[in-house]
mmCIF file of C-alpha atoms in Angstrom:
data_model
loop_
_atom_site.group_PDB
_atom_site.id
_atom_site.type_symbol
_atom_site.label_atom_id
_atom_site.label_comp_id
_atom_site.label_asym_id
_atom_site.label_seq_id
_atom_site.Cartn_x
_atom_site.Cartn_y
_atom_site.Cartn_z
ATOM 1 C CA ASP C 155 -47.351 -48.049 -3.011
ATOM 2 C CA ALA C 156 -44.420 -46.674 -1.072
ATOM 3 C CA GLY C 157 -41.081 -48.261 -1.762
ATOM 4 C CA VAL C 158 -38.280 -48.641 0.763
ATOM 5 C CA THR C 159 -37.892 -45.486 2.826
ATOM 6 C CA GLN C 160 -34.856 -44.566 4.888
ATOM 7 C CA SER C 161 -34.279 -41.799 7.392
ATOM 8 C CA PRO C 162 -32.507 -39.542 7.775
ATOM 9 C CA THR C 163 -31.065 -38.897 4.315
ATOM 10 C CA HIS C 164 -27.920 -37.256 5.681
ATOM 11 C CA LEU C 165 -26.261 -37.332 9.066
ATOM 12 C CA ILE C 166 -23.115 -35.809 10.536
ATOM 13 C CA LYS C 167 -21.605 -37.258 13.698
ATOM 14 C CA THR C 168 -18.377 -37.014 15.677
ATOM 15 C CA ARG C 169 -15.971 -39.829 16.410
ATOM 16 C CA GLY C 170 -17.051 -41.861 19.430
ATOM 17 C CA GLN C 171 -20.721 -40.994 19.099
ATOM 18 C CA GLN C 172 -23.545 -43.412 18.440
ATOM 19 C CA VAL C 173 -25.992 -43.308 15.536
ATOM 20 C CA THR C 174 -29.333 -44.928 14.634
ATOM 21 C CA LEU C 175 -30.536 -45.280 11.067
ATOM 22 C CA ARG C 176 -34.081 -46.292 10.178
ATOM 23 C CA CYS C 177 -35.681 -48.230 7.371
ATOM 24 C CA SER C 178 -39.278 -48.990 6.405
ATOM 25 C CA PRO C 179 -39.567 -51.864 3.946
ATOM 26 C CA LYS C 180 -41.687 -51.948 0.845
ATOM 27 C CA SER C 181 -45.311 -52.845 1.552
ATOM 28 C CA GLY C 182 -45.712 -56.616 1.815
ATOM 29 C CA HIS C 183 -42.020 -57.283 2.452
ATOM 30 C CA ASP C 184 -40.901 -59.002 5.650
ATOM 31 C CA THR C 185 -37.115 -59.140 5.327
ATOM 32 C CA VAL C 186 -34.677 -56.249 5.693
ATOM 33 C CA SER C 187 -30.989 -56.214 4.790
ATOM 34 C CA TRP C 188 -28.441 -53.490 5.464
ATOM 35 C CA TYR C 189 -25.440 -52.636 3.316
ATOM 36 C CA GLN C 190 -22.540 -50.222 3.757
ATOM 37 C CA GLN C 191 -21.253 -48.474 0.639
ATOM 38 C CA ALA C 192 -17.969 -46.621 1.069
ATOM 39 C CA LEU C 193 -17.112 -43.914 -1.447
ATOM 40 C CA GLY C 194 -16.156 -45.406 -4.805
ATOM 41 C CA GLN C 195 -16.885 -48.976 -3.747
ATOM 42 C CA GLY C 196 -19.653 -51.507 -4.058
ATOM 43 C CA PRO C 197 -22.040 -52.106 -1.165
ATOM 44 C CA GLN C 198 -20.997 -54.587 1.513
ATOM 45 C CA PHE C 199 -23.478 -56.742 3.401
ATOM 46 C CA ILE C 200 -23.840 -55.887 7.090
ATOM 47 C CA PHE C 201 -26.705 -58.141 8.201
ATOM 48 C CA GLN C 202 -30.214 -59.314 7.427
ATOM 49 C CA TYR C 203 -33.275 -59.403 9.667
ATOM 50 C CA TYR C 204 -36.269 -61.689 9.378
ATOM 51 C CA GLU C 205 -38.962 -62.370 11.969
ATOM 52 C CA GLU C 206 -37.272 -59.861 14.269
ATOM 53 C CA GLU C 207 -34.052 -61.866 14.386
ATOM 54 C CA GLU C 208 -30.671 -61.466 12.747
ATOM 55 C CA ARG C 209 -30.562 -64.189 10.108
ATOM 56 C CA GLN C 210 -27.095 -63.623 8.687
ATOM 57 C CA ARG C 211 -24.239 -61.260 9.397
ATOM 58 C CA GLY C 212 -21.396 -60.000 7.256
ATOM 59 C CA ASN C 213 -17.862 -59.206 8.348
ATOM 60 C CA PHE C 214 -18.653 -56.222 10.561
ATOM 61 C CA PRO C 215 -17.685 -55.677 14.212
ATOM 62 C CA ASP C 216 -20.123 -55.854 17.113
ATOM 63 C CA ARG C 217 -20.317 -52.057 17.113
ATOM 64 C CA PHE C 218 -22.858 -52.586 14.337
ATOM 65 C CA SER C 219 -26.149 -53.885 15.651
ATOM 66 C CA GLY C 220 -29.703 -53.912 14.448
ATOM 67 C CA HIS C 221 -33.260 -54.514 15.266
ATOM 68 C CA GLN C 222 -36.435 -55.426 13.437
ATOM 69 C CA PHE C 223 -39.854 -54.461 14.756
ATOM 70 C CA PRO C 224 -43.150 -56.367 14.486
ATOM 71 C CA ASN C 225 -44.186 -54.106 11.588
ATOM 72 C CA TYR C 226 -41.016 -55.254 9.756
ATOM 73 C CA SER C 227 -39.298 -51.873 9.935
ATOM 74 C CA SER C 228 -35.678 -51.942 11.021
ATOM 75 C CA GLU C 229 -32.954 -49.927 12.697
ATOM 76 C CA LEU C 230 -29.212 -50.014 12.263
ATOM 77 C CA ASN C 231 -27.176 -48.846 15.254
ATOM 78 C CA VAL C 232 -23.493 -48.044 15.169
ATOM 79 C CA ASN C 233 -21.641 -47.385 18.442
ATOM 80 C CA ALA C 234 -18.274 -45.720 19.032
ATOM 81 C CA LEU C 235 -18.172 -44.216 15.553
ATOM 82 C CA LEU C 236 -14.890 -44.218 13.659
ATOM 83 C CA LEU C 237 -13.872 -42.043 10.729
ATOM 84 C CA GLY C 238 -13.971 -45.185 8.593
ATOM 85 C CA ASP C 239 -17.681 -45.596 9.269
ATOM 86 C CA SER C 240 -18.361 -42.669 6.941
ATOM 87 C CA ALA C 241 -20.376 -44.191 4.098
ATOM 88 C CA LEU C 242 -23.740 -44.525 2.428
ATOM 89 C CA TYR C 243 -25.908 -47.006 4.320
ATOM 90 C CA LEU C 244 -28.431 -48.779 2.153
ATOM 91 C CA CYS C 245 -31.457 -50.701 3.289
ATOM 92 C CA ALA C 246 -33.035 -53.352 1.082
ATOM 93 C CA SER C 247 -36.265 -55.239 1.607
ATOM 94 C CA SER C 248 -37.559 -58.492 0.185
ATOM 95 C CA PHE C 249 -40.208 -61.168 0.673
ATOM 96 C CA ALA C 250 -38.854 -64.272 2.412
ATOM 97 C CA SER C 251 -41.219 -66.656 0.656
ATOM 98 C CA GLN C 252 -39.158 -66.280 -2.491
ATOM 99 C CA PRO C 253 -36.069 -68.157 -1.266
ATOM 100 C CA GLY C 254 -33.152 -68.135 -3.617
ATOM 101 C CA ASN C 255 -34.794 -65.773 -5.999
ATOM 102 C CA GLU C 256 -35.358 -62.799 -3.785
ATOM 103 C CA LYS C 257 -35.936 -59.587 -5.592
ATOM 104 C CA LEU C 258 -34.396 -56.869 -3.441
ATOM 105 C CA PHE C 259 -35.793 -53.357 -3.402
ATOM 106 C CA PHE C 260 -33.364 -50.712 -2.186
ATOM 107 C CA GLY C 261 -33.918 -47.390 -0.486
ATOM 108 C CA SER C 262 -31.988 -44.242 -1.378
ATOM 109 C CA GLY C 263 -29.742 -44.603 1.625
ATOM 110 C CA THR C 264 -28.497 -42.556 4.540
ATOM 111 C CA GLN C 265 -25.235 -40.691 3.970
ATOM 112 C CA LEU C 266 -23.291 -40.788 7.245
ATOM 113 C CA SER C 267 -20.305 -38.491 7.737
ATOM 114 C CA VAL C 268 -18.106 -38.989 10.803
ATOM 115 C CA LEU C 269 -15.883 -36.023 11.678
ATOM 116 C CA ALA T 569 -15.887 -66.862 -0.206
ATOM 117 C CA GLN T 570 -17.463 -65.489 -3.334
ATOM 118 C CA THR T 571 -15.913 -62.520 -5.110
ATOM 119 C CA VAL T 572 -17.075 -60.280 -7.956
ATOM 120 C CA THR T 573 -14.655 -58.314 -10.130
ATOM 121 C CA GLN T 574 -15.445 -55.437 -12.445
ATOM 122 C CA SER T 575 -12.259 -54.518 -14.269
ATOM 123 C CA GLN T 576 -13.562 -51.359 -15.971
ATOM 124 C CA PRO T 577 -13.716 -48.431 -13.531
ATOM 125 C CA GLU T 578 -15.208 -46.192 -16.219
ATOM 126 C CA MET T 579 -16.730 -46.558 -19.698
ATOM 127 C CA SER T 580 -18.045 -44.074 -22.232
ATOM 128 C CA VAL T 581 -20.530 -44.568 -25.046
ATOM 129 C CA GLN T 582 -22.061 -42.335 -27.670
ATOM 130 C CA GLU T 583 -25.809 -41.929 -27.517
ATOM 131 C CA ALA T 584 -27.604 -44.612 -29.615
ATOM 132 C CA GLU T 585 -24.487 -46.803 -29.660
ATOM 133 C CA THR T 586 -23.889 -50.123 -27.893
ATOM 134 C CA VAL T 587 -21.642 -50.682 -24.873
ATOM 135 C CA THR T 588 -20.615 -53.794 -22.952
ATOM 136 C CA LEU T 589 -19.707 -53.828 -19.267
ATOM 137 C CA SER T 590 -17.602 -56.714 -17.983
ATOM 138 C CA CYS T 591 -17.920 -58.774 -14.828
ATOM 139 C CA THR T 592 -16.209 -61.914 -13.590
ATOM 140 C CA TYR T 593 -16.929 -63.804 -10.412
ATOM 141 C CA ASP T 594 -15.531 -66.628 -8.360
ATOM 142 C CA THR T 595 -17.581 -69.228 -6.524
ATOM 143 C CA SER T 596 -17.543 -72.907 -5.659
ATOM 144 C CA GLU T 597 -21.330 -73.096 -5.721
ATOM 145 C CA SER T 598 -23.166 -74.558 -8.696
ATOM 146 C CA ASP T 599 -26.516 -72.829 -8.237
ATOM 147 C CA TYR T 600 -26.657 -69.077 -7.887
ATOM 148 C CA TYR T 601 -28.002 -65.821 -9.269
ATOM 149 C CA LEU T 602 -26.233 -62.956 -10.973
ATOM 150 C CA PHE T 603 -27.500 -59.405 -11.178
ATOM 151 C CA TRP T 604 -26.747 -56.057 -12.728
ATOM 152 C CA TYR T 605 -27.804 -53.040 -10.702
ATOM 153 C CA LYS T 606 -27.831 -49.401 -11.768
ATOM 154 C CA GLN T 607 -27.134 -46.637 -9.252
ATOM 155 C CA PRO T 608 -27.932 -43.138 -10.560
ATOM 156 C CA PRO T 609 -27.037 -39.966 -8.648
ATOM 157 C CA SER T 610 -30.216 -40.461 -6.601
ATOM 158 C CA ARG T 611 -28.233 -43.341 -4.967
ATOM 159 C CA GLN T 612 -31.088 -45.836 -5.162
ATOM 160 C CA MET T 613 -30.042 -49.235 -6.480
ATOM 161 C CA ILE T 614 -32.248 -50.291 -9.382
ATOM 162 C CA LEU T 615 -32.289 -53.859 -10.657
ATOM 163 C CA VAL T 616 -31.497 -53.910 -14.380
ATOM 164 C CA ILE T 617 -31.393 -57.613 -15.152
ATOM 165 C CA ARG T 618 -31.145 -60.989 -13.406
ATOM 166 C CA GLN T 619 -29.703 -64.330 -14.535
ATOM 167 C CA GLU T 620 -30.268 -67.730 -12.948
ATOM 168 C CA ALA T 621 -27.157 -69.876 -13.210
ATOM 169 C CA TYR T 622 -29.000 -73.066 -14.130
ATOM 170 C CA LYS T 623 -30.547 -71.389 -17.163
ATOM 171 C CA GLN T 624 -28.320 -71.482 -20.221
ATOM 172 C CA GLN T 625 -30.332 -68.879 -22.077
ATOM 173 C CA ASN T 626 -29.043 -65.353 -21.610
ATOM 174 C CA ALA T 627 -31.449 -62.954 -19.915
ATOM 175 C CA THR T 628 -32.821 -59.976 -21.855
ATOM 176 C CA GLU T 629 -34.764 -56.939 -20.696
ATOM 177 C CA ASN T 630 -35.579 -54.558 -23.533
ATOM 178 C CA ARG T 631 -32.296 -52.812 -24.466
ATOM 179 C CA PHE T 632 -30.340 -54.724 -21.821
ATOM 180 C CA SER T 633 -28.956 -58.203 -22.341
ATOM 181 C CA VAL T 634 -26.287 -60.352 -20.748
ATOM 182 C CA ASN T 635 -23.647 -62.750 -21.980
ATOM 183 C CA PHE T 636 -23.453 -65.441 -19.299
ATOM 184 C CA GLN T 637 -20.519 -67.828 -19.606
ATOM 185 C CA LYS T 638 -20.792 -70.185 -16.627
ATOM 186 C CA ALA T 639 -17.602 -72.148 -17.278
ATOM 187 C CA ALA T 640 -15.602 -68.955 -17.608
ATOM 188 C CA LYS T 641 -17.477 -67.349 -14.674
ATOM 189 C CA SER T 642 -18.154 -64.317 -16.786
ATOM 190 C CA PHE T 643 -21.300 -62.158 -16.811
ATOM 191 C CA SER T 644 -21.216 -59.111 -19.087
ATOM 192 C CA LEU T 645 -23.966 -56.560 -19.649
ATOM 193 C CA LYS T 646 -24.732 -55.190 -23.103
ATOM 194 C CA ILE T 647 -26.684 -51.956 -23.414
ATOM 195 C CA SER T 648 -28.033 -51.300 -26.896
ATOM 196 C CA ASP T 649 -29.223 -47.954 -28.257
ATOM 197 C CA SER T 650 -27.693 -46.152 -25.268
ATOM 198 C CA GLN T 651 -29.673 -43.238 -23.872
ATOM 199 C CA LEU T 652 -28.640 -40.275 -21.743
ATOM 200 C CA GLY T 653 -30.666 -41.747 -18.889
ATOM 201 C CA ASP T 654 -28.434 -44.825 -18.868
ATOM 202 C CA ALA T 655 -25.594 -42.782 -17.395
ATOM 203 C CA ALA T 656 -24.976 -44.145 -13.895
ATOM 204 C CA MET T 657 -22.799 -46.459 -11.834
ATOM 205 C CA TYR T 658 -23.405 -50.102 -12.708
ATOM 206 C CA PHE T 659 -22.771 -52.903 -10.244
ATOM 207 C CA CYS T 660 -22.511 -56.601 -10.919
ATOM 208 C CA ALA T 661 -23.675 -58.758 -7.999
ATOM 209 C CA TYR T 662 -23.766 -62.426 -6.980
ATOM 210 C CA LYS T 663 -26.107 -64.337 -4.700
ATOM 211 C CA GLY T 664 -25.995 -67.996 -3.818
ATOM 212 C CA ARG T 665 -29.297 -69.760 -4.374
ATOM 213 C CA TYR T 666 -29.821 -70.324 -0.661
ATOM 214 C CA GLY T 667 -27.784 -67.407 0.595
ATOM 215 C CA ASN T 668 -29.087 -64.224 2.097
ATOM 216 C CA LYS T 669 -26.606 -61.660 0.882
ATOM 217 C CA LEU T 670 -25.565 -59.990 -2.338
ATOM 218 C CA VAL T 671 -21.853 -59.757 -3.097
ATOM 219 C CA PHE T 672 -21.144 -56.681 -5.225
ATOM 220 C CA GLY T 673 -18.304 -55.708 -7.508
ATOM 221 C CA ALA T 674 -16.626 -52.302 -7.252
ATOM 222 C CA GLY T 675 -18.762 -50.832 -10.017
ATOM 223 C CA THR T 676 -18.326 -49.268 -13.463
ATOM 224 C CA ILE T 677 -19.207 -45.642 -14.144
ATOM 225 C CA LEU T 678 -20.995 -45.359 -17.474
ATOM 226 C CA ARG T 679 -20.945 -41.989 -19.227
ATOM 227 C CA VAL T 680 -23.219 -41.364 -22.215
ATOM 228 C CA LYS T 681 -22.193 -38.664 -24.680
ATOM 229 C CA SER T 682 -24.736 -36.752 -26.731
#
């Protein structure tokens, strides 16, 4: 049973460019959350997708957008990249029918470097 | 807004000894969940232990146990019989019962000496 898979594992971009990160949830999971983890810090919640809609959003600008597909996989898009967007981006999946007690499964992340 | 504070940036423990990692949090909610996650160099977050706020009994998972003090808003992790494989970054995290996001602390690096 495959866990949460993310691609690519590493990515280097230039300021002003756009980037798309991808996530496939654990089998049987229908909810995907994205987190940004800056170097030496804890992850910060970006947003969560369920039933192909953004269910909740953290304190991130509109340059960060996402999408969830009918097969529950998800993409995170970041436009107009800034140096400060350099971070590890983690995807986590869960099963929505366990409200309040969701057990999140995390992927290994995509390391984004903005030069 | 909820906040999670880990005041120990780094801890060291001798193999087979016991170590305690500290965590405090702030919330106005009465029903929530608290977690400890381990992040090894592979970067994948691994759930170590989970505590439900309405349960007074402290959670235990093999060598891992917590000391949950709801009134003090404190949630420490005790690792007994430390092993080399326990070396990692440990994050304390909070989630409201009906919320959708985890709020993480800044993390504690745990080093295990042989």
